[in-house]
Amino acid sequence: MKDAVGRIQRVLVLGGGSEIAHATLAALLEDGPLTAILAARRPDELETAALERSGASIERIAFDARATATHGDVFERAFSGADIDLVLIAFGVLGDQQRDERDATTTVEVAETNFVGAVSALTHATERLRTQGHGTIVVLSSIAGQRSRRSNYVYGATKAGLDAFAQGVQLALADEEVHVMIVRPGFVHTRMTAGLKGAPFSVSAAEVATAIVEGARNGTPVVWVPRKLRWVAAVLRALPAPLLRRA
Amino acid sequence: MTTVSRERRKLHGWGRTAGSVANIAAPGSTDELAALIAEAGQRGVIARGLGRSYGDVAQNAGGVVIDMRGVDRLLEFDRASGLVTVEAGCSLDALVDAVLAHGWFLPVTPGTSAVTVGGAIACDVHGKNHHRDGAFARHVRSLELLTPEGETITVDPEQQRELFEATAGGLGLTGIVTRATLQLVPVETASMLVDTERAANLDVLLTRLTSTDHLFRYSVAWVDGRARGAALGRSVLLRGDHATADDVPRDTDRLLRARGRRLSVPPHLSAAPFLRGRPLNAFNELRYRRARSGKSIETIDQFFYPLDAIGNWNRLYGAGGFLQYQFLVPFGAEDALRTLLESFTAAQPVLVVLKQFGESFGPLGFPAPGWTVALDLATSVPGLARLLDDADEVVAGAGGRVYLAKDSRLRPDFLARMYPRLDEWRQVQSTLDPEGRMQHDLSRRLQLVR
């Protein structure tokens, strides 16, 4: 159970290798020990020594975002112990824009992971927390979902879809004590983006983590990282299309 | 068996923190309770009274919460012996109204009359007379318990001692108390004779309490939670007893309960900015300086229930809510007590009270011979989680404990250290409730039930 000081006891991370997820767990651990259930494709390969040193008890579950038929079992296992206070939907792939825009097979793979898989996970998480009567779900969206850009629209479209879906879930859960938080970071420096040219307003995984922890504690519906990014997004959405062909 | 309708709604404790959604059933009689327990699903069921527990002990996320307020009849009252039998949802307030005019009063009362008899037993509440009279359950002569398996049994404190002691302070997890018989105490008036005395610091306070508490039936100290250094623990001792007929004017109705005006805090009116910093310091300064030593006459409501005069005073803390941290350290652990009080001065406690406890009761009972301090803290205090964890460490290290009925944030790893008889209680509880039907948010958070 989340307690009166906003401390969280059990976290389920879908995408257990995500750097943002690990940074979030590290930030949560500053308030005391917790149990993290890491769901990932190859759970045994996850590096967790740092988290364990900080007081985390780690459980591992095999999870394949695209194998949506297996998601029910994954959630059944994750929720078979005690209540889960926070579900972090952190998996996603960037893909390769230049290849994906001409290759239907790889484009579908990105869409299946980032959108279909995430929508499946979010629906399972929502049902579990509704039954449980409390909890927080964190959905990692992106600035890329705010407006299609020439350089990353495959990835951007999957995040746009997920973001819209999550907004709908927020409406559906208005009367429940289940908090769905949409996190929209700008360019985040991680392994996933290594080698790419950083965009303006880029942030570190730790900065995203700090915003997630604060937002989860305060019940914030949408979190932009950095905060001023929401104004950048507003401008971006208003730009005429020709300007976006090279962006 | 009848089916009681349920309403899905959010509940939180008096501190308005960490709420959760439950299916709330409000039966009008005890007959409907058995059906509610029998139908308990995976998320279980718990009884709730007037919702004055600060934390999450009377909420049940995703499960059933039974609102006991409708099960509140006064069944029997013997004016000669002071034995009274009520249904569990009867409030102490209603009980005082019913018996005071006949010269009887509650044997033990907490700082609010807005609690039910069932809640008072489940939390084994204590009052200002614990050093002399113990907690609430010590004055219960008999109770009726609807067990988690659906059996209704009469529990005598002597005959079924183990069951009685596991239920008193058992946080509702041994079943639902449906009715109870209490031994009231005789009073000559509805007034209190109060002795007020200032103590300049903690040493003076503890010395005075140790040497003179036995002279008073009721004793509590209001502590200036912001005083530090040489003034640490400076306080106002408020002690007294029921006034006798000779203490009050002859021409008045001596047993009339005279309630003052009642105000209510509207929703969204937050006084949070005034509950810290300079306004708080100024209030504490004034409270200390204005206290006049000597005897005075107060009404029972002024003496026992000053905050009941302000309805919904919990809203004053604003949206973030607050918590009450109540701990006990045994006699001899005065150094720990000093360390704890010092550690809290920076956390801006809005209200701090200290008193002596007498004998302990039951495996999960909170009181034990020693010093208890209760602090009201806004949850917005920076670093509160760590501060309280550190305090738990000091409390547990000194052989003390925190009060579970008020808890909203204890870490489960402290539980067994603070409650050495926990396994004994779990043994009795799990025999009564093998299916795990009785649950609440606190029992899950602390893994209280195995």
XYZ file of C-alpha atoms in Angstrom:
697
model
C 0.000 0.000 0.000
C 1.011 3.551 -0.664
C 1.171 5.243 2.712
C 0.433 8.652 4.189
C 3.841 10.012 3.229
C 3.475 8.816 -0.364
C 5.894 5.962 0.062
C 5.487 3.032 -2.266
C 6.012 -0.611 -1.274
C 5.751 -2.624 -4.506
C 6.437 -1.571 -8.071
C 5.841 -3.490 -11.290
C 8.060 -2.395 -14.160
C 7.122 -3.496 -17.658
C 10.295 -3.020 -19.592
C 12.497 -3.989 -16.660
C 15.680 -2.921 -18.428
C 14.543 0.643 -19.049
C 17.002 3.225 -17.823
C 14.196 5.596 -16.914
C 12.593 2.803 -14.881
C 15.843 2.066 -13.034
C 16.348 5.752 -12.326
C 12.764 5.942 -11.043
C 13.330 2.986 -8.732
C 16.541 4.585 -7.482
C 14.633 7.789 -6.712
C 11.870 5.870 -4.906
C 14.474 3.974 -2.881
C 15.620 7.222 -1.307
C 12.452 7.005 0.802
C 13.055 3.467 1.999
C 13.115 -0.133 0.836
C 10.696 -1.497 -1.760
C 10.062 -4.546 -3.902
C 10.460 -4.173 -7.663
C 9.034 -6.740 -10.029
C 10.965 -6.391 -13.246
C 9.197 -7.759 -16.319
C 11.454 -7.991 -19.363
C 12.151 -10.184 -22.353
C 15.322 -11.588 -20.810
C 14.735 -10.990 -17.088
C 17.772 -12.993 -15.987
C 20.117 -10.669 -17.818
C 18.942 -7.543 -16.016
C 21.607 -5.764 -14.012
C 20.119 -5.059 -10.582
C 23.085 -4.920 -8.194
C 22.861 -1.142 -7.763
C 19.155 -1.283 -6.933
C 19.667 -4.118 -4.475
C 22.437 -2.196 -2.739
C 19.957 0.660 -2.277
C 17.472 -1.624 -0.554
C 15.361 -3.072 -3.371
C 14.095 -6.643 -3.352
C 14.004 -7.746 -6.969
C 11.603 -10.220 -8.557
C 11.873 -11.113 -12.247
C 9.210 -12.096 -14.748
C 9.583 -12.896 -18.452
C 7.582 -10.446 -20.527
C 7.389 -9.925 -24.279
C 5.560 -6.735 -25.228
C 4.497 -8.079 -28.628
C 3.211 -11.403 -27.277
C 0.017 -9.802 -25.988
C -1.701 -13.162 -25.541
C 0.725 -13.885 -22.697
C 0.181 -10.580 -20.877
C -2.674 -11.957 -18.795
C -0.363 -14.546 -17.255
C 2.341 -11.966 -16.630
C -0.080 -9.790 -14.657
C -1.512 -12.790 -12.852
C 1.969 -13.676 -11.639
C 2.922 -10.113 -10.763
C -0.229 -9.544 -8.700
C -0.264 -12.967 -7.032
C 1.717 -11.643 -4.048
C 0.877 -8.434 -2.257
C -0.756 -5.323 -3.745
C 1.195 -3.337 -6.332
C 1.240 0.395 -5.715
C 2.899 1.547 -8.925
C 2.915 0.072 -12.425
C 5.503 1.592 -14.709
C 4.901 0.973 -18.417
C 8.394 1.745 -19.575
C 9.095 -0.515 -22.534
C 9.461 0.789 -26.063
C 11.709 0.755 -29.099
C 12.900 3.659 -31.157
C 13.191 1.692 -34.397
C 15.110 3.004 -37.364
C 13.080 5.690 -39.084
C 14.814 5.460 -42.438
C 14.398 1.700 -42.619
C 10.969 1.493 -40.970
C 9.238 4.034 -43.191
C 9.893 1.799 -46.187
C 9.688 -1.614 -44.512
C 6.209 -2.592 -43.414
C 7.500 -5.536 -41.407
C 9.779 -3.501 -39.144
C 7.281 -0.640 -38.903
C 4.670 -3.074 -37.632
C 7.182 -4.380 -35.096
C 7.643 -0.880 -33.677
C 3.883 -0.299 -33.635
C 3.221 -3.675 -32.013
C 5.716 -3.006 -29.250
C 5.083 0.661 -28.504
C 1.354 0.834 -29.161
C -0.337 -2.580 -29.252
C 1.823 -4.009 -26.472
C 1.493 -0.901 -24.325
C -2.261 -0.690 -24.812
C -2.535 -4.322 -23.770
C -0.361 -3.774 -20.694
C -2.226 -0.606 -19.744
C -5.578 -2.371 -19.979
C -4.399 -5.253 -17.806
C -2.874 -2.823 -15.297
C -6.051 -0.735 -15.188
C -8.216 -3.752 -14.457
C -5.881 -5.007 -11.764
C -5.692 -1.673 -9.959
C -9.425 -1.116 -10.263
C -10.008 -4.455 -8.552
C -7.374 -3.624 -5.972
C -9.005 -0.264 -5.251
C -5.849 1.854 -5.383
C -2.593 2.414 -7.219
C -0.729 4.451 -9.812
C 0.073 3.642 -13.447
C 2.828 5.562 -15.171
C 2.669 5.645 -18.965
C 5.803 6.781 -20.766
C 4.716 8.879 -23.703
C 6.951 11.347 -25.558
C 7.116 14.803 -27.054
C 7.465 12.910 -30.343
C 3.781 12.017 -30.136
C 2.703 15.646 -30.190
C 3.364 16.312 -33.869
C 4.651 14.127 -36.667
C 8.155 15.021 -37.680
C 10.018 13.849 -40.740
C 12.807 12.361 -38.666
C 10.852 10.179 -36.220
C 7.213 9.820 -37.192
C 7.076 6.022 -36.884
C 8.074 6.194 -33.248
C 6.083 9.417 -32.772
C 2.879 7.903 -34.113
C 3.060 4.954 -31.715
C 3.484 7.349 -28.773
C 0.655 9.558 -30.065
C -1.639 6.536 -30.097
C -0.598 5.392 -26.644
C -0.922 8.926 -25.265
C -4.470 9.278 -26.627
C -5.420 5.873 -25.245
C -4.034 6.743 -21.814
C -5.967 10.023 -21.786
C -9.121 7.987 -22.362
C -8.238 5.659 -19.482
C -7.862 8.711 -17.252
C -11.425 9.731 -18.122
C -12.712 6.216 -17.418
C -11.018 6.124 -14.014
C -12.121 9.548 -12.827
C -14.162 8.086 -9.943
C -11.617 5.474 -8.941
C -8.677 5.834 -6.616
C -6.418 4.734 -9.486
C -4.081 7.371 -10.817
C -2.908 7.179 -14.429
C -0.040 9.525 -15.129
C 1.155 10.324 -18.641
C 4.808 11.311 -18.802
C 5.947 13.274 -21.847
C 9.691 13.747 -21.861
C 11.710 15.470 -24.528
C 14.832 13.843 -25.908
C 16.207 11.575 -23.177
C 19.868 10.584 -23.145
C 19.783 6.786 -22.780
C 21.113 3.665 -24.462
C 18.063 3.804 -26.759
C 19.071 7.206 -28.085
C 22.836 6.716 -27.972
C 24.465 7.961 -31.171
C 21.564 10.244 -32.023
C 22.018 13.958 -32.077
C 20.473 15.433 -28.920
C 17.524 17.760 -29.451
C 16.958 21.048 -27.592
C 15.419 20.543 -24.134
C 17.016 17.119 -23.804
C 17.067 15.556 -20.350
C 18.692 12.711 -18.456
C 16.913 9.576 -17.243
C 17.391 10.824 -13.670
C 15.522 14.051 -14.448
C 12.621 12.061 -15.874
C 12.689 9.854 -12.767
C 12.516 12.831 -10.409
C 9.490 14.160 -12.296
C 7.800 10.735 -12.195
C 8.260 10.353 -8.438
C 7.001 13.849 -7.724
C 4.022 13.467 -10.075
C 3.081 10.068 -8.628
C 3.122 11.531 -5.138
C 0.986 14.526 -6.089
C -1.441 12.710 -8.357
C -0.495 14.786 -11.404
C -2.283 13.644 -14.603
C 0.324 14.805 -17.138
C 4.000 15.470 -16.541
C 6.277 17.197 -19.040
C 10.033 16.806 -18.636
C 11.379 19.449 -18.605
C 8.300 21.358 -17.542
C 8.615 24.095 -20.161
C 8.323 21.441 -22.870
C 4.543 21.810 -22.795
C 4.922 25.260 -24.337
C 7.350 23.902 -26.936
C 4.742 21.259 -27.779
C 2.041 23.894 -28.123
C 4.193 25.761 -30.657
C 5.109 22.537 -32.419
C 1.463 21.597 -32.869
C 0.716 25.006 -34.384
C 3.552 24.974 -36.922
C 2.597 24.692 -40.599
C 3.463 21.281 -42.055
C 6.117 22.431 -44.557
C 8.335 23.495 -41.670
C 8.279 19.957 -40.281
C 9.580 18.261 -43.421
C 13.142 18.755 -42.343
C 12.656 18.611 -38.586
C -30.055 -13.861 4.950
C -30.710 -10.578 3.265
C -28.588 -8.809 0.715
C -27.402 -5.341 1.603
C -26.782 -2.899 -1.215
C -23.284 -1.544 -1.643
C -21.960 1.713 -2.893
C -18.516 2.042 -4.463
C -16.885 5.072 -2.921
C -13.550 6.495 -1.825
C -12.692 6.393 1.868
C -9.836 7.841 3.823
C -8.937 8.178 7.460
C -9.204 11.285 9.616
C -5.799 12.438 8.349
C -7.136 12.450 4.765
C -4.104 10.668 3.363
C -3.779 7.586 1.104
C -7.460 7.014 0.404
C -8.822 4.000 -1.424
C -12.040 2.879 -3.073
C -14.228 0.264 -1.404
C -17.708 -1.202 -1.694
C -19.548 0.245 1.260
C -22.505 -1.528 2.804
C -24.583 0.155 5.478
C -26.690 -2.460 7.265
C -29.461 -1.319 9.568
C -29.255 -4.306 11.881
C -26.881 -7.032 13.010
C -28.844 -9.665 11.032
C -27.424 -8.362 7.787
C -23.811 -8.575 8.922
C -23.404 -12.334 8.595
C -24.378 -12.196 4.917
C -21.820 -9.457 4.291
C -19.013 -11.474 5.855
C -20.045 -14.650 4.042
C -19.983 -12.835 0.702
C -16.533 -11.342 1.295
C -14.441 -11.911 -1.783
C -10.696 -11.893 -2.293
C -10.374 -8.370 -0.940
C -12.173 -9.157 2.291
C -14.313 -7.079 4.592
C -13.879 -4.743 7.564
C -16.163 -2.790 9.882
C -15.929 1.006 10.017
C -17.379 3.370 12.566
C -17.139 7.143 12.528
C -13.846 7.290 10.599
C -11.781 9.011 13.302
C -8.766 6.711 12.958
C -6.060 8.877 11.430
C -4.697 6.302 9.004
C -5.924 3.433 6.848
C -7.204 0.994 9.469
C -10.885 1.438 8.572
C -10.609 1.383 4.801
C -10.401 -1.640 2.537
C -9.256 -0.985 -1.032
C -11.267 -3.020 -3.519
C -13.065 -4.886 -0.729
C -16.151 -4.414 1.409
C -16.387 -1.858 4.206
C -19.312 -2.195 6.585
C -20.552 1.141 7.822
C -21.660 0.300 11.357
C -23.279 3.635 12.141
C -26.764 2.249 11.567
C -26.307 -0.503 14.144
C -26.422 1.803 17.135
C -29.196 0.954 19.586
C -28.879 1.256 23.308
C -30.192 -2.128 24.446
C -30.009 -2.119 28.236
C -29.044 0.333 30.922
C -29.127 -0.454 34.619
C -29.191 2.899 36.408
C -28.353 1.292 39.708
C -25.243 -0.640 38.670
C -24.069 1.443 35.714
C -23.960 -1.545 33.371
C -24.939 -0.577 29.854
C -25.338 -2.735 26.741
C -25.175 -1.100 23.328
C -24.816 -2.108 19.710
C -21.341 -1.577 18.304
C -22.210 1.390 16.081
C -23.400 3.452 19.056
C -21.158 6.484 19.456
C -19.588 7.490 22.741
C -21.269 10.839 22.232
C -24.736 9.261 22.162
C -23.822 7.065 25.100
C -22.759 10.055 27.211
C -26.019 11.767 26.294
C -27.978 8.734 27.451
C -26.252 8.050 30.756
C -24.830 11.292 32.115
C -28.150 12.655 33.335
C -28.452 9.528 35.486
C -25.062 10.096 37.094
C -22.864 7.840 34.979
C -19.934 8.467 32.648
C -17.629 6.527 30.333
C -14.944 4.550 32.176
C -12.416 5.551 29.498
C -12.758 8.126 26.756
C -10.406 9.194 23.979
C -10.026 12.822 22.915
C -13.128 12.738 20.759
C -16.624 11.460 21.487
C -17.142 10.777 17.782
C -16.053 7.152 17.973
C -18.196 4.053 18.108
C -18.115 1.498 20.893
C -17.036 -1.136 18.353
C -14.164 1.053 17.202
C -13.175 1.818 20.784
C -12.852 -1.921 21.452
C -11.125 -2.798 18.157
C -8.530 -0.066 18.757
C -8.628 -0.545 22.548
C -8.608 3.222 22.889
C -7.097 4.903 25.908
C -7.745 8.192 27.608
C -6.243 10.547 30.110
C -6.810 8.009 32.907
C -4.738 5.165 31.485
C -2.169 5.427 34.262
C -4.952 4.535 36.702
C -7.743 2.760 34.873
C -6.186 1.116 31.802
C -7.739 1.258 28.359
C -11.312 0.841 27.129
C -11.511 -2.958 26.963
C -10.679 -3.339 30.626
C -14.161 -1.992 31.374
C -15.988 -4.224 28.899
C -17.869 -6.900 30.855
C -18.995 -8.859 27.817
C -19.114 -8.538 24.060
C -20.782 -10.248 21.164
C -18.526 -11.134 18.263
C -19.537 -12.167 14.775
C -16.574 -14.299 13.797
C -15.114 -14.311 10.274
C -16.659 -17.769 9.861
C -20.104 -16.329 10.542
C -20.652 -17.578 14.063
C -22.014 -15.237 16.713
C -20.397 -15.794 20.079
C -20.594 -14.078 23.424
C -17.115 -13.315 24.676
C -16.518 -13.011 28.376
C -13.227 -11.326 29.318
C -12.460 -14.071 31.849
C -13.997 -17.180 30.303
C -12.700 -16.541 26.774
C -9.675 -14.571 27.756
C -7.530 -15.350 24.734
C -10.258 -14.385 22.275
C -11.197 -11.289 24.238
C -7.609 -10.049 24.430
C -7.017 -10.681 20.718
C -10.182 -8.742 19.859
C -9.446 -5.783 22.141
C -6.926 -3.851 20.080
C -7.217 -6.471 17.318
C -8.061 -3.773 14.765
C -11.246 -5.513 13.653
C -9.402 -8.527 12.307
C -10.915 -11.133 14.639
C -14.439 -10.412 13.394
C -17.097 -7.788 13.954
C -18.042 -6.722 17.462
C -21.820 -6.411 17.296
C -22.650 -5.414 20.862
C -20.887 -4.814 24.143
C -21.674 -4.405 27.823
C -19.698 -1.746 29.653
C -19.254 -0.857 33.280
C -19.716 2.897 33.555
C -18.305 5.046 36.350
C -20.497 7.069 38.718
C -20.243 10.877 38.635
C -21.960 13.511 40.741
C -21.788 16.263 38.133
C -21.257 16.927 34.434
C -18.290 19.127 35.332
C -14.601 18.590 35.760
C -12.352 19.989 38.450
C -9.155 20.779 36.564
C -5.729 21.454 37.976
C -3.473 23.424 35.643
C 0.269 23.670 36.098
C 3.137 24.812 33.897
C 6.374 22.857 33.513
C 9.374 24.792 32.213
C 11.058 21.828 30.541
C 11.042 18.064 30.095
C 12.791 17.278 33.356
C 10.307 19.303 35.363
C 7.437 17.749 33.446
C 8.511 14.148 33.991
C 9.307 14.780 37.644
C 5.891 16.305 38.260
C 4.070 13.513 36.426
C 6.040 10.834 38.270
C 5.547 12.339 41.697
C 1.948 13.551 41.527
C 0.011 11.763 38.757
C -1.390 9.264 41.269
C -3.341 12.134 42.842
C -5.390 12.643 39.684
C -7.773 10.356 37.849
C -7.041 12.181 34.579
C -3.703 13.548 33.468
C -2.268 14.857 30.214
C 0.382 17.378 29.276
C 0.163 19.738 26.331
C 3.731 20.172 25.084
C 5.121 23.102 23.126
C 6.482 21.104 20.203
C 8.625 24.014 19.008
C 10.482 24.680 22.263
C 14.055 23.479 22.103
C 17.308 23.560 24.004
C 16.840 24.310 27.693
C 13.086 24.754 27.125
C 12.639 21.410 25.374
C 9.443 19.787 26.619
C 8.022 22.890 28.236
C 4.401 22.153 28.782
C 1.107 22.692 30.499
C -0.142 19.890 32.734
C -3.894 19.461 32.684
C -5.040 17.092 35.370
C -8.231 16.566 37.254
C -11.246 14.534 38.188
C -14.998 14.705 37.945
C -16.236 17.583 40.069
C -18.243 16.576 43.108
C -21.571 18.126 44.013
C -19.752 20.436 46.422
C -17.512 21.798 43.660
C -20.357 23.301 41.609
C -23.078 25.860 42.430
C -26.105 24.327 44.171
C -28.869 25.852 42.083
C -27.813 24.349 38.734
C -28.701 21.052 37.087
C -25.438 19.388 38.039
C -25.739 16.541 35.547
C -26.769 18.624 32.531
C -24.361 18.236 29.615
C -23.715 21.822 28.572
C -22.246 21.842 25.105
C -20.838 25.054 23.734
C -21.322 26.385 20.233
C -20.238 24.084 17.466
C -18.511 25.346 14.361
C -17.702 23.422 11.232
C -14.817 23.884 8.817
C -16.146 24.173 5.252
C -14.563 22.046 2.515
C -11.439 23.462 0.858
C -10.755 25.924 3.673
C -7.134 25.249 4.412
C -5.334 26.822 7.333
C -2.098 25.062 6.446
C -0.044 28.303 6.129
C -0.943 29.149 9.741
C -0.087 25.718 11.089
C 3.658 26.204 10.757
C 6.426 28.718 11.213
C 5.769 31.943 13.052
C 1.999 31.599 13.511
C 2.536 28.176 15.084
C 5.320 29.481 17.318
C 3.151 32.390 18.377
C 0.248 30.104 19.165
C 2.437 27.817 21.276
C 3.951 30.793 23.102
C 0.493 32.123 23.875
C -0.822 28.720 24.922
C 2.033 28.335 27.395
C 1.968 31.873 28.776
C -1.791 32.045 29.132
C -1.980 28.882 31.234
C -2.807 29.926 34.792
C -1.772 27.602 37.563
C -4.528 26.472 39.883
C -7.956 24.886 39.946
C -10.821 25.584 37.587
C -14.161 24.081 36.612
C -14.723 22.918 33.034
C -17.490 21.010 31.296
C -16.750 17.445 30.266
C -16.814 18.558 26.644
C -14.232 21.270 27.287
C -11.994 18.921 29.202
C -12.216 15.743 27.117
C -13.350 16.866 23.673
C -12.108 20.406 22.931
C -11.661 19.696 19.220
C -15.157 18.219 18.843
C -16.370 21.818 18.997
C -14.878 22.336 15.533
C -16.492 19.966 13.059
C -14.187 18.610 10.323
C -11.137 20.269 11.870
C -9.043 17.787 9.878
C -9.773 19.865 6.772
C -7.655 22.690 8.190
C -4.545 20.816 7.068
C -5.510 21.276 3.430
C -5.414 18.808 0.576
C -2.161 17.158 1.686
C -3.637 15.999 4.949
C -1.835 15.157 8.142
C -0.932 12.235 10.320
C -0.639 11.560 13.994
C 2.471 9.785 15.206
C 1.902 8.296 18.621
C 4.682 6.366 20.245
C 5.416 4.786 23.591
C 8.778 4.329 25.275
C 9.023 2.390 28.535
C 9.971 4.027 31.833
C 13.745 4.219 31.993
C 14.023 5.240 28.339
C 13.844 8.968 29.105
C 16.932 9.602 26.980
C 15.141 8.164 23.986
C 12.114 10.312 24.803
C 14.329 13.402 24.836
C 16.001 12.430 21.545
C 12.609 11.914 19.932
C 11.166 15.213 21.125
C 14.291 17.010 19.908
C 14.087 15.351 16.502
C 10.518 16.554 16.053
C 10.980 20.229 16.927
C 12.028 21.025 13.351
C 9.088 19.103 11.865
C 6.631 21.744 13.074
C 4.301 19.497 15.057
C 0.977 21.306 15.363
C -0.118 19.473 18.484
C 1.955 17.476 20.952
C 0.605 15.714 24.020
C 2.416 13.529 26.526
C 1.170 11.256 29.277
C 2.025 8.257 31.433
C 0.682 4.813 30.682
C -0.199 2.115 33.174
C -0.484 -1.630 32.617
C -0.586 -3.257 29.189
C -3.442 -5.410 27.880
C -3.581 -8.069 25.179
C -1.032 -9.222 22.605
C -1.635 -6.355 20.193
C -2.377 -3.679 22.795
C -0.498 -0.415 22.429
C -0.194 0.931 25.983
C 2.429 -0.376 28.380
C 4.052 1.204 31.431
C 5.949 4.197 30.088
C 5.656 7.539 28.368
C 3.496 8.151 25.345
C 3.648 11.132 23.025
C 1.233 11.931 20.203
C 2.233 14.459 17.533
C 0.058 15.890 14.760
C 2.200 16.499 11.669
C 1.304 17.912 8.278
C 2.330 15.447 5.563
C 3.847 18.336 3.614
C 6.749 18.538 6.093
C 9.905 17.977 4.012
C 11.695 14.715 4.753
C 8.848 13.418 6.919
C 9.145 9.817 5.697
C 12.786 9.579 6.772
C 12.251 11.502 9.990
C 9.559 9.063 11.092
C 11.612 6.027 10.049
C 14.443 7.342 12.210
C 11.993 7.910 15.056
C 10.719 4.324 14.674
C 14.291 3.136 15.011
C 14.738 5.025 18.288
C 11.339 3.887 19.585
C 11.938 0.229 18.698
C 15.479 0.397 20.043
C 14.154 1.643 23.378
C 11.680 -1.250 23.575
C 8.733 0.928 22.624
C 6.167 0.936 19.852
C 3.854 3.076 17.779
C 0.057 2.953 17.976
C -1.246 0.904 15.052
C -4.801 2.236 15.265
C -3.467 5.660 14.316
C -0.716 4.521 11.997
C -0.590 5.492 8.359
C 3.060 4.934 7.397
C 4.954 2.427 9.560
C 7.273 0.070 7.683
C 6.363 -3.616 8.035
C 9.859 -4.570 9.164
C 9.309 -2.677 12.444
C 6.129 -4.520 13.355
C 7.557 -7.596 15.091
C 10.176 -5.522 16.901
C 7.550 -3.225 18.347
C 4.965 -5.896 19.101
C 6.849 -8.868 20.592
C 3.576 -10.776 21.151
C 2.610 -10.439 17.478
C 2.894 -14.165 16.710
C 0.675 -15.010 19.662
C -1.984 -12.679 18.273
C -1.543 -14.044 14.739
C -2.089 -17.555 16.065
C -5.466 -16.652 17.573
C -6.458 -14.504 14.592
C -5.634 -17.094 11.943
C -7.543 -19.798 13.836
C -10.604 -17.547 13.819
C -10.162 -16.412 10.228
C -8.522 -19.237 8.246
C -9.946 -17.900 4.964
C -8.538 -14.410 5.506
C -11.920 -12.679 5.249
C -11.104 -9.782 7.557
C -8.788 -7.331 5.797
C -8.039 -3.650 5.658
C -5.514 -1.384 4.018
C -3.381 -1.297 7.146
C -3.345 -5.095 7.490
C -2.079 -5.365 3.913
C 0.394 -2.510 4.237
C 1.927 -3.964 7.395
C 1.432 -7.632 6.447
C -0.233 -7.928 9.833
C -2.054 -11.125 8.959
C -0.149 -14.133 7.692
